[in-house]
Coordinates of C-alpha atoms in Angstrom, one line a residue:
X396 CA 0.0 0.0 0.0
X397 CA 1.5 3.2 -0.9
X398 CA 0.5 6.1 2.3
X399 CA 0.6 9.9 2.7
X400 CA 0.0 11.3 5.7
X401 CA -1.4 15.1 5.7
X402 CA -1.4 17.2 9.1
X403 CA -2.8 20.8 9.7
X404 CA 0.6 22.1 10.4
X405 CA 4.3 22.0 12.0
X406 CA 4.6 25.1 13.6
X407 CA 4.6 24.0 16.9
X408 CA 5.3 21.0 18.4
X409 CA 2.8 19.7 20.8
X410 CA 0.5 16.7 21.3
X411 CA -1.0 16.6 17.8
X412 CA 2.4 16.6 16.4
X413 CA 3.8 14.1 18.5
X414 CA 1.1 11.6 17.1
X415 CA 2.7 13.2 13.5
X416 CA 6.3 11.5 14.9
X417 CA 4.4 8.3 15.8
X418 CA 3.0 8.1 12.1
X419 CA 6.3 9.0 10.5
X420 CA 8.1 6.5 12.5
X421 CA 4.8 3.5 12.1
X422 CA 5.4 5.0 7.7
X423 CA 8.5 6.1 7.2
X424 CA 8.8 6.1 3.4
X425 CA 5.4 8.1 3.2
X426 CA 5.5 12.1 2.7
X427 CA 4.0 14.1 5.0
X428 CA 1.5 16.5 3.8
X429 CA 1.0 20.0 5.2
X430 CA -0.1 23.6 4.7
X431 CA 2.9 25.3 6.3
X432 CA 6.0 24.1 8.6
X433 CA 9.2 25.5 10.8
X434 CA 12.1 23.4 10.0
X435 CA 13.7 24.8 12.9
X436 CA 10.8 24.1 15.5
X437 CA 10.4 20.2 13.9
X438 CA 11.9 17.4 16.7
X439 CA 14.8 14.9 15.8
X440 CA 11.8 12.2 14.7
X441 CA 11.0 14.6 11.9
X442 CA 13.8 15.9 10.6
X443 CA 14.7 12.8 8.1
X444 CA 10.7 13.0 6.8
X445 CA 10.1 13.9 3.4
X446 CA 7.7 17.1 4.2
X447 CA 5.3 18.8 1.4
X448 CA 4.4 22.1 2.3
X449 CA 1.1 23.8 0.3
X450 CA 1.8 27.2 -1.6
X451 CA 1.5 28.9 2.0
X452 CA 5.0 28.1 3.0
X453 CA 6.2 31.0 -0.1
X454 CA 4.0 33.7 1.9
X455 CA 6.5 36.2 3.8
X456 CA 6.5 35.3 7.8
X457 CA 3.5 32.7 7.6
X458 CA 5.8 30.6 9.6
X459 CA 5.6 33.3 12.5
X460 CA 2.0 34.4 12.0
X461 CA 0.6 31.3 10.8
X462 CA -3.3 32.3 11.9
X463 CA -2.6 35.3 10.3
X464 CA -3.2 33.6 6.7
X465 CA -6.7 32.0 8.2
X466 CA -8.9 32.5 5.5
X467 CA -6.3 30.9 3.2
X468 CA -6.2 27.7 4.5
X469 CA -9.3 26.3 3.0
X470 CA -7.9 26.9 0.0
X471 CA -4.2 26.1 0.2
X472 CA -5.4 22.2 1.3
X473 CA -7.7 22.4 -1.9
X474 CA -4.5 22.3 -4.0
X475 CA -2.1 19.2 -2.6
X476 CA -2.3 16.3 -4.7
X477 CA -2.9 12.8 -3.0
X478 CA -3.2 10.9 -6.6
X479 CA -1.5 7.8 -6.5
X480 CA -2.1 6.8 -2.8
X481 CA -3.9 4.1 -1.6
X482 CA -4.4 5.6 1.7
X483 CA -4.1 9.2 3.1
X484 CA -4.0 9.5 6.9
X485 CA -4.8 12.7 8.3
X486 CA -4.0 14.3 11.6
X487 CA -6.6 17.1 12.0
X488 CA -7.7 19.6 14.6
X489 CA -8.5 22.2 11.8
X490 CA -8.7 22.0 8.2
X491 CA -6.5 18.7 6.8
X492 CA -9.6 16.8 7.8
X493 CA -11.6 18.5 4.8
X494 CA -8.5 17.6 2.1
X495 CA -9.9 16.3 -1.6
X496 CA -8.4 12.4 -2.4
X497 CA -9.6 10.4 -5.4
X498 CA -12.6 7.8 -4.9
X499 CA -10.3 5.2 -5.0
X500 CA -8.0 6.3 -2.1
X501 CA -9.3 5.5 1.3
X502 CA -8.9 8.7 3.8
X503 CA -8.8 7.7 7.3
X504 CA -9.0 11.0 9.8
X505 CA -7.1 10.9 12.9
X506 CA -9.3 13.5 14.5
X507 CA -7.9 15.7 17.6
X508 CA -11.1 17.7 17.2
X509 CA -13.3 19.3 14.8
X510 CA -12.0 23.1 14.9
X511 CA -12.5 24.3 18.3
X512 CA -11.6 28.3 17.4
X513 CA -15.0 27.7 15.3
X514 CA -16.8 25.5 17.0
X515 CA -16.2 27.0 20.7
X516 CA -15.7 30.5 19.6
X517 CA -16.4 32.3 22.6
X518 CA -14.9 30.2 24.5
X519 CA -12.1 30.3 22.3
X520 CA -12.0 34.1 22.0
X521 CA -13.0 35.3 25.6
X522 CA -10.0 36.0 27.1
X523 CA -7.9 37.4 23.8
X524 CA -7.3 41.1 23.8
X525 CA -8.3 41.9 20.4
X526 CA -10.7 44.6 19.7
X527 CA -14.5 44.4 20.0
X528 CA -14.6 45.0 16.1
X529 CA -12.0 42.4 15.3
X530 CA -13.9 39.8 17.3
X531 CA -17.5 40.6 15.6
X532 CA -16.0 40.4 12.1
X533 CA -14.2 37.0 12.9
X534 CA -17.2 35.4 14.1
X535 CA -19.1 36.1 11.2
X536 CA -16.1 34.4 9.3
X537 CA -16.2 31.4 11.8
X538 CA -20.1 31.3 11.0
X539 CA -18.7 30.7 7.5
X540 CA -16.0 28.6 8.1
X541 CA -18.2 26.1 10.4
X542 CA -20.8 25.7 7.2
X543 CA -17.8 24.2 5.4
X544 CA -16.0 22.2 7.8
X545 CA -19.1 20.3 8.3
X546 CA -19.6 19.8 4.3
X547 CA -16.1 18.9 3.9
X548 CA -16.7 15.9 6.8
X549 CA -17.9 14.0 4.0
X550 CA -15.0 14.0 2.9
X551 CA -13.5 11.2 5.1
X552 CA -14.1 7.9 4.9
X553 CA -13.3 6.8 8.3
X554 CA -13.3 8.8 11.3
X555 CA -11.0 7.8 14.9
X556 CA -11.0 10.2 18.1
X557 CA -8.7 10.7 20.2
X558 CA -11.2 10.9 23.2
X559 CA -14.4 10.3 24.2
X560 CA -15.4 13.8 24.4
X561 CA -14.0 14.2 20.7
X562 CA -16.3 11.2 19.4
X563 CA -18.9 13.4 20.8
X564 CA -18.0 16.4 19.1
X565 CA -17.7 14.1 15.8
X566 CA -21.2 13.2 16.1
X567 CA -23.0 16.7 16.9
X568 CA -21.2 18.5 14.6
X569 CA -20.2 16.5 11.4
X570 CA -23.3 13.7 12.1
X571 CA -20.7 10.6 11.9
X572 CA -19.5 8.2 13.6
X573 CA -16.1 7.5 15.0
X574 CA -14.0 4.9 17.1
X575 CA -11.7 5.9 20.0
X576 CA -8.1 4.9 19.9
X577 CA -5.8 7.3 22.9
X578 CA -3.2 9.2 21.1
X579 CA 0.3 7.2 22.4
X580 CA 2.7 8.3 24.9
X581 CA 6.5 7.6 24.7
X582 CA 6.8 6.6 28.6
X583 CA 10.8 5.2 27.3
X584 CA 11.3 8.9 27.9
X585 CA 10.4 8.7 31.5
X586 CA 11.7 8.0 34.5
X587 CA 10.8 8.4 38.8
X588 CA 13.1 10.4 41.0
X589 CA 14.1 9.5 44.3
X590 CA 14.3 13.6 45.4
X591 CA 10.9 15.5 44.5
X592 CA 11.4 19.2 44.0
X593 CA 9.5 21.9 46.0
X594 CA 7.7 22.9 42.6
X595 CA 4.4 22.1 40.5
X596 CA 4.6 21.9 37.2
X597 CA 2.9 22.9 34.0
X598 CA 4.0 22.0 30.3
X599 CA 2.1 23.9 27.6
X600 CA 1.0 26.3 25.0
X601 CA 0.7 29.8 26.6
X602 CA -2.7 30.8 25.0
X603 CA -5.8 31.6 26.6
X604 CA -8.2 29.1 26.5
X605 CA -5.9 26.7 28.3
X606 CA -6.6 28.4 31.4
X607 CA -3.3 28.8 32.7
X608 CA -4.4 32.4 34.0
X609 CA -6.2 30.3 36.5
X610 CA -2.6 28.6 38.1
X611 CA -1.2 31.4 38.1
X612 CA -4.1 33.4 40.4
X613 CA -4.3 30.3 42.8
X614 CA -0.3 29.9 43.3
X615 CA 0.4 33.6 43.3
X616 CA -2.3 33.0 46.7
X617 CA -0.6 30.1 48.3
X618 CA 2.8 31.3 47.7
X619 CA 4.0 27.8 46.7
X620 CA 6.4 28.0 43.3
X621 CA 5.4 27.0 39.8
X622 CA 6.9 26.4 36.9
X623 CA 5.6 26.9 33.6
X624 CA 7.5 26.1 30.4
X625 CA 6.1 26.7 27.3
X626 CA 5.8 30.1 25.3
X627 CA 2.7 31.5 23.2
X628 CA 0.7 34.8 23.0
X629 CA -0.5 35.0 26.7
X630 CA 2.8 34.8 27.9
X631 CA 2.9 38.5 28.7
X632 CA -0.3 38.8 29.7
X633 CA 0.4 35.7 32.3
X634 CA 3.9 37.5 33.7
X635 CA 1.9 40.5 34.3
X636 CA -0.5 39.1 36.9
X637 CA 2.4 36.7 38.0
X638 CA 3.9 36.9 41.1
X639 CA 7.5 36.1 42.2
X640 CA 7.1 32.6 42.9
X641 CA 5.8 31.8 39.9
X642 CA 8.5 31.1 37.1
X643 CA 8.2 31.4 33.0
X644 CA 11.0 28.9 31.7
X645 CA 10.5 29.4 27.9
X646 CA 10.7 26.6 25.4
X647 CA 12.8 23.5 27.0
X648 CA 14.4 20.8 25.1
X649 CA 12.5 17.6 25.9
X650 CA 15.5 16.0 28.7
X651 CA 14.9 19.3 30.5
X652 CA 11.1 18.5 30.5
X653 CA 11.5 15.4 31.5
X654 CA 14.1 16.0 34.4
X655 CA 11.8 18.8 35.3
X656 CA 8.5 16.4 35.4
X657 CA 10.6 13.7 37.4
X658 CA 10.9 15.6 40.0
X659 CA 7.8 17.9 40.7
X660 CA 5.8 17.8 43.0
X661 CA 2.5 17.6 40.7
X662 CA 1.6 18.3 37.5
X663 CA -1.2 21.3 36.9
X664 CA -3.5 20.8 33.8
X665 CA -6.3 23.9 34.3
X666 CA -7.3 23.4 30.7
X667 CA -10.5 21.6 29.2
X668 CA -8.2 19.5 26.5
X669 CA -9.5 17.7 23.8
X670 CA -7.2 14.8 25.1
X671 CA -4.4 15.8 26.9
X672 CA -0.9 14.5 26.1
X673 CA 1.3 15.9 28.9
X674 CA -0.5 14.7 32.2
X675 CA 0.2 11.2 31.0
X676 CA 3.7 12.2 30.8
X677 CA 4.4 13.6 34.1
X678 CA 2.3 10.4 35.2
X679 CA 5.1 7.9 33.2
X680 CA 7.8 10.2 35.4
X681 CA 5.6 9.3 38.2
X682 CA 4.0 12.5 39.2
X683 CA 0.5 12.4 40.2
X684 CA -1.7 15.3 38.2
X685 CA -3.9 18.0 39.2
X686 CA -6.7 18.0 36.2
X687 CA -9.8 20.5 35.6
X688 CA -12.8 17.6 35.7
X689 CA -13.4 18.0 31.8
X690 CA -12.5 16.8 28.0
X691 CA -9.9 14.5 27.8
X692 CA -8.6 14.5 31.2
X693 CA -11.9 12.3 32.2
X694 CA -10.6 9.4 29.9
X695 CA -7.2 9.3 31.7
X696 CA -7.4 10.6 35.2
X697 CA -8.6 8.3 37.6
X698 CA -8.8 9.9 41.4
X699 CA -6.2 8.6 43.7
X700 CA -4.4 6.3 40.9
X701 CA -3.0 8.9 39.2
X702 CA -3.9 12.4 40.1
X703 CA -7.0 14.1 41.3
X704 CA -9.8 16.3 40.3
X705 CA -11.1 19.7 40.4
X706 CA -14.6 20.6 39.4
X707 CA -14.9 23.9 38.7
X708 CA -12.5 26.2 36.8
X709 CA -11.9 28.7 40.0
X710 CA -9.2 29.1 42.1
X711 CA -11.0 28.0 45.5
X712 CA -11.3 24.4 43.9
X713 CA -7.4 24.2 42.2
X714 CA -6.5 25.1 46.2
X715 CA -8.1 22.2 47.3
X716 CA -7.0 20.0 45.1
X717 CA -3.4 21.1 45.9
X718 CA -3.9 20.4 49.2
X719 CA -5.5 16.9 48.6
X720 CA -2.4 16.2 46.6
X721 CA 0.1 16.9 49.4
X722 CA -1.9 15.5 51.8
X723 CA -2.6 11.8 50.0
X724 CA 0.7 9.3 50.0
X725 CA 1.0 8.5 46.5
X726 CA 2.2 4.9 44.6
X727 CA 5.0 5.7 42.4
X728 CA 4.5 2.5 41.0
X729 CA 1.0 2.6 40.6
X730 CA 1.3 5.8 38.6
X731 CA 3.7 4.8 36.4
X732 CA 1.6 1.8 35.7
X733 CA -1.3 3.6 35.0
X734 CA 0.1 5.7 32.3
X735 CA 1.9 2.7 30.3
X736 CA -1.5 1.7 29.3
X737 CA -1.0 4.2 26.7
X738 CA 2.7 3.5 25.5
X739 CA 3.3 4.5 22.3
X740 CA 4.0 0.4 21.4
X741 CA 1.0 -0.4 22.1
X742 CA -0.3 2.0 19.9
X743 CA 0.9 1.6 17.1
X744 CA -0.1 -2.3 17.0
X745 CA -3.7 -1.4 17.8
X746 CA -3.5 1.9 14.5
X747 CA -2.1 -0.4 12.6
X748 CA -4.3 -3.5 12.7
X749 CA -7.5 -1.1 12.9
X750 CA -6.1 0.8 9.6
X751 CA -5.3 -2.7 7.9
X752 CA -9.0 -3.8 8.3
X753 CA -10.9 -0.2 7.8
X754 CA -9.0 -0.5 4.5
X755 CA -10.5 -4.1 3.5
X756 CA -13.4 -2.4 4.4
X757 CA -13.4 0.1 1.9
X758 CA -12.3 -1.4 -0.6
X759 CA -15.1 -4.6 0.1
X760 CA -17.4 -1.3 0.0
X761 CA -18.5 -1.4 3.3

């Protein structure tokens, strides 16, 4: 079988893209399709793949101000070319989802949501600074924009979530079905620590809707320290309101995440995540996580195994969670066990068996 594999694009490296690396290494001889990438943002496990860029990549600092080109992307994906290709995988939380392939290739959609900056608008939007004006035009364009993602559903042929809240999206929004398979964690990169730090810990994208606002206003009340690495728009917004226990760290290479995971003394994840990569990580260094009681988390959180709750986005309830994780004796072990579940070998058995047979399906017409 010859395979592409098409991904919104590699700007940034997060969870979606580290699914990308798990692909490219499960298909190494297939290209990877996208609308725009940052060769010097890609990991080690990408720089050998042969990468196709869409007529975006030309435009003058797209790479820097890649939403600035928004309405374009519709149109850039129009043009890439999967003839020849018996299957095209797509990795989509935006537009590759809605890419054109011939009848006879089977497209198979990897789905880490359907377009939450559309979908979830003002919840999206709330918190960005933009002007009143700005943020009236856009949603009329979202308005737009939702109309044809949902048209352009049809075409996939086979939809997979990444969680169970994403399944649900799938089905309100696009009317199809979809099977869950977790997105895989490389817990080989992992390891416990015998000396825990006097630090929490968050790893993320600084941009609004993830909520870390809400970490910051609960540690700078309890004085405790917190690291947060990770860079993004709301990083000067976040320093602002932070106080002096609280500590930006930037972009980290990944041994510095990991050494920093290892050894803190949880892991702070305020967000509502469409899955949620990095609490499983800080769970294979052994770190029990502090999750808002939403999205993803509720697929791979389970209370007193591997981290705890809180209900309500609001600083009250993050304090009390803290002080439930200090005050509970938590199983290394157990935690470490826990997030193997979703190793990354695992995986890739499971992807590849399901793709092998969703392709017999198609081509039996079923």
């Amino acid at each position: 079988m010859k395979i592409a594999i098409a991904h919104d694009y590699l700007i940034q490296m997060g969870g979606a893209e580290r699914v990308v690396e798990v692909f490219h290494h499960m298909y190494p001889e297939a290209p990877i399709f996208t609308t725009v990438f940052n060769g010097s943002r890609l990991t080690d496990n990408l720089k050998d793949a042969d990468i196709r860029a869409s007529w975006l990549q030309k435009i003058p600092g797209v790479k820097t101000n890649f939403k600035g080109v928004l309405p374009l992307y519709p149109m850039a994906i129009r043009d890439l070319d999967f003839r020849g290709y018996d299957i095209v995988l797509s990795s989509s939380s935006a537009f590759m989802k809605s890419i054109q392939v011939p009848e006879s290739t089977f497209h198979l959609c990897y789905c880490h949501t359907p377009m939450r900056f559309a979908w979830d608008y003002d919840t999206y939007m709330e918190r960005q600074t933009n002007s009143g004006l700005f943020k009236r035009l856009l949603k009329i364009y979202m308005q737009r924009l939702k109309t044809w993602d949902q048209r352009t559903s049809k075409n996939v042929n086979q939809f997979v979530a990444n969680s169970s809240v994403v399944k649900t999206r799938i089905q309100n929004y696009y009317h199809r079905d979809a099977d869950i398979i977790f997105p895989p964690i490389n817990t080989a990169r992992f390891t416990s620590s015998n000396s825990i730090g006097d630090y929490y810990l968050i790893v993320s994208r600084l941009v609004s809707y993830k909520r870390i606002d809400l970490a910051v206003e609960a540690f700078n009340r309890n004085g405790l320290k917190l690291f947060i690495v990770g860079d993004g728009p709301d990083r000067k917004r976040l320093e602002g309101m932070a106080k002096g226990n609280v500590s930006f760290l930037g972009r980290l290479e990944d041994a510095e995440v990991t050494g920093l995971m290892s050894q803190c003394r949880a892991f702070i994840f305020p967000g509502e995540e469409d899955f949620g990569i990095t609490p499983l990580e800080a769970n294979a260094a052994g770190r029990p996580v502090i999750a808002y009681q939403a999205g993803g988390a509720l697929d791979t959180i389970v209370p007193y195994v591997n981290g705890v709750f809180f209900q309500h986005q609001e600083v009250d309830d993050l304090l009390k969670a803290i002080n439930e994780v200090e005050s509970y004796a938590w199983d290394i072990g157990r935690i470490m066990g826990h997030a193997r579940k979703f190793d990354e070998q695992a995986f890739m058995v499971q992807f590849k068996q399901y793709v092998e047979q969703a392709y017999v399906n198609f081509l039996k017409g079923g």
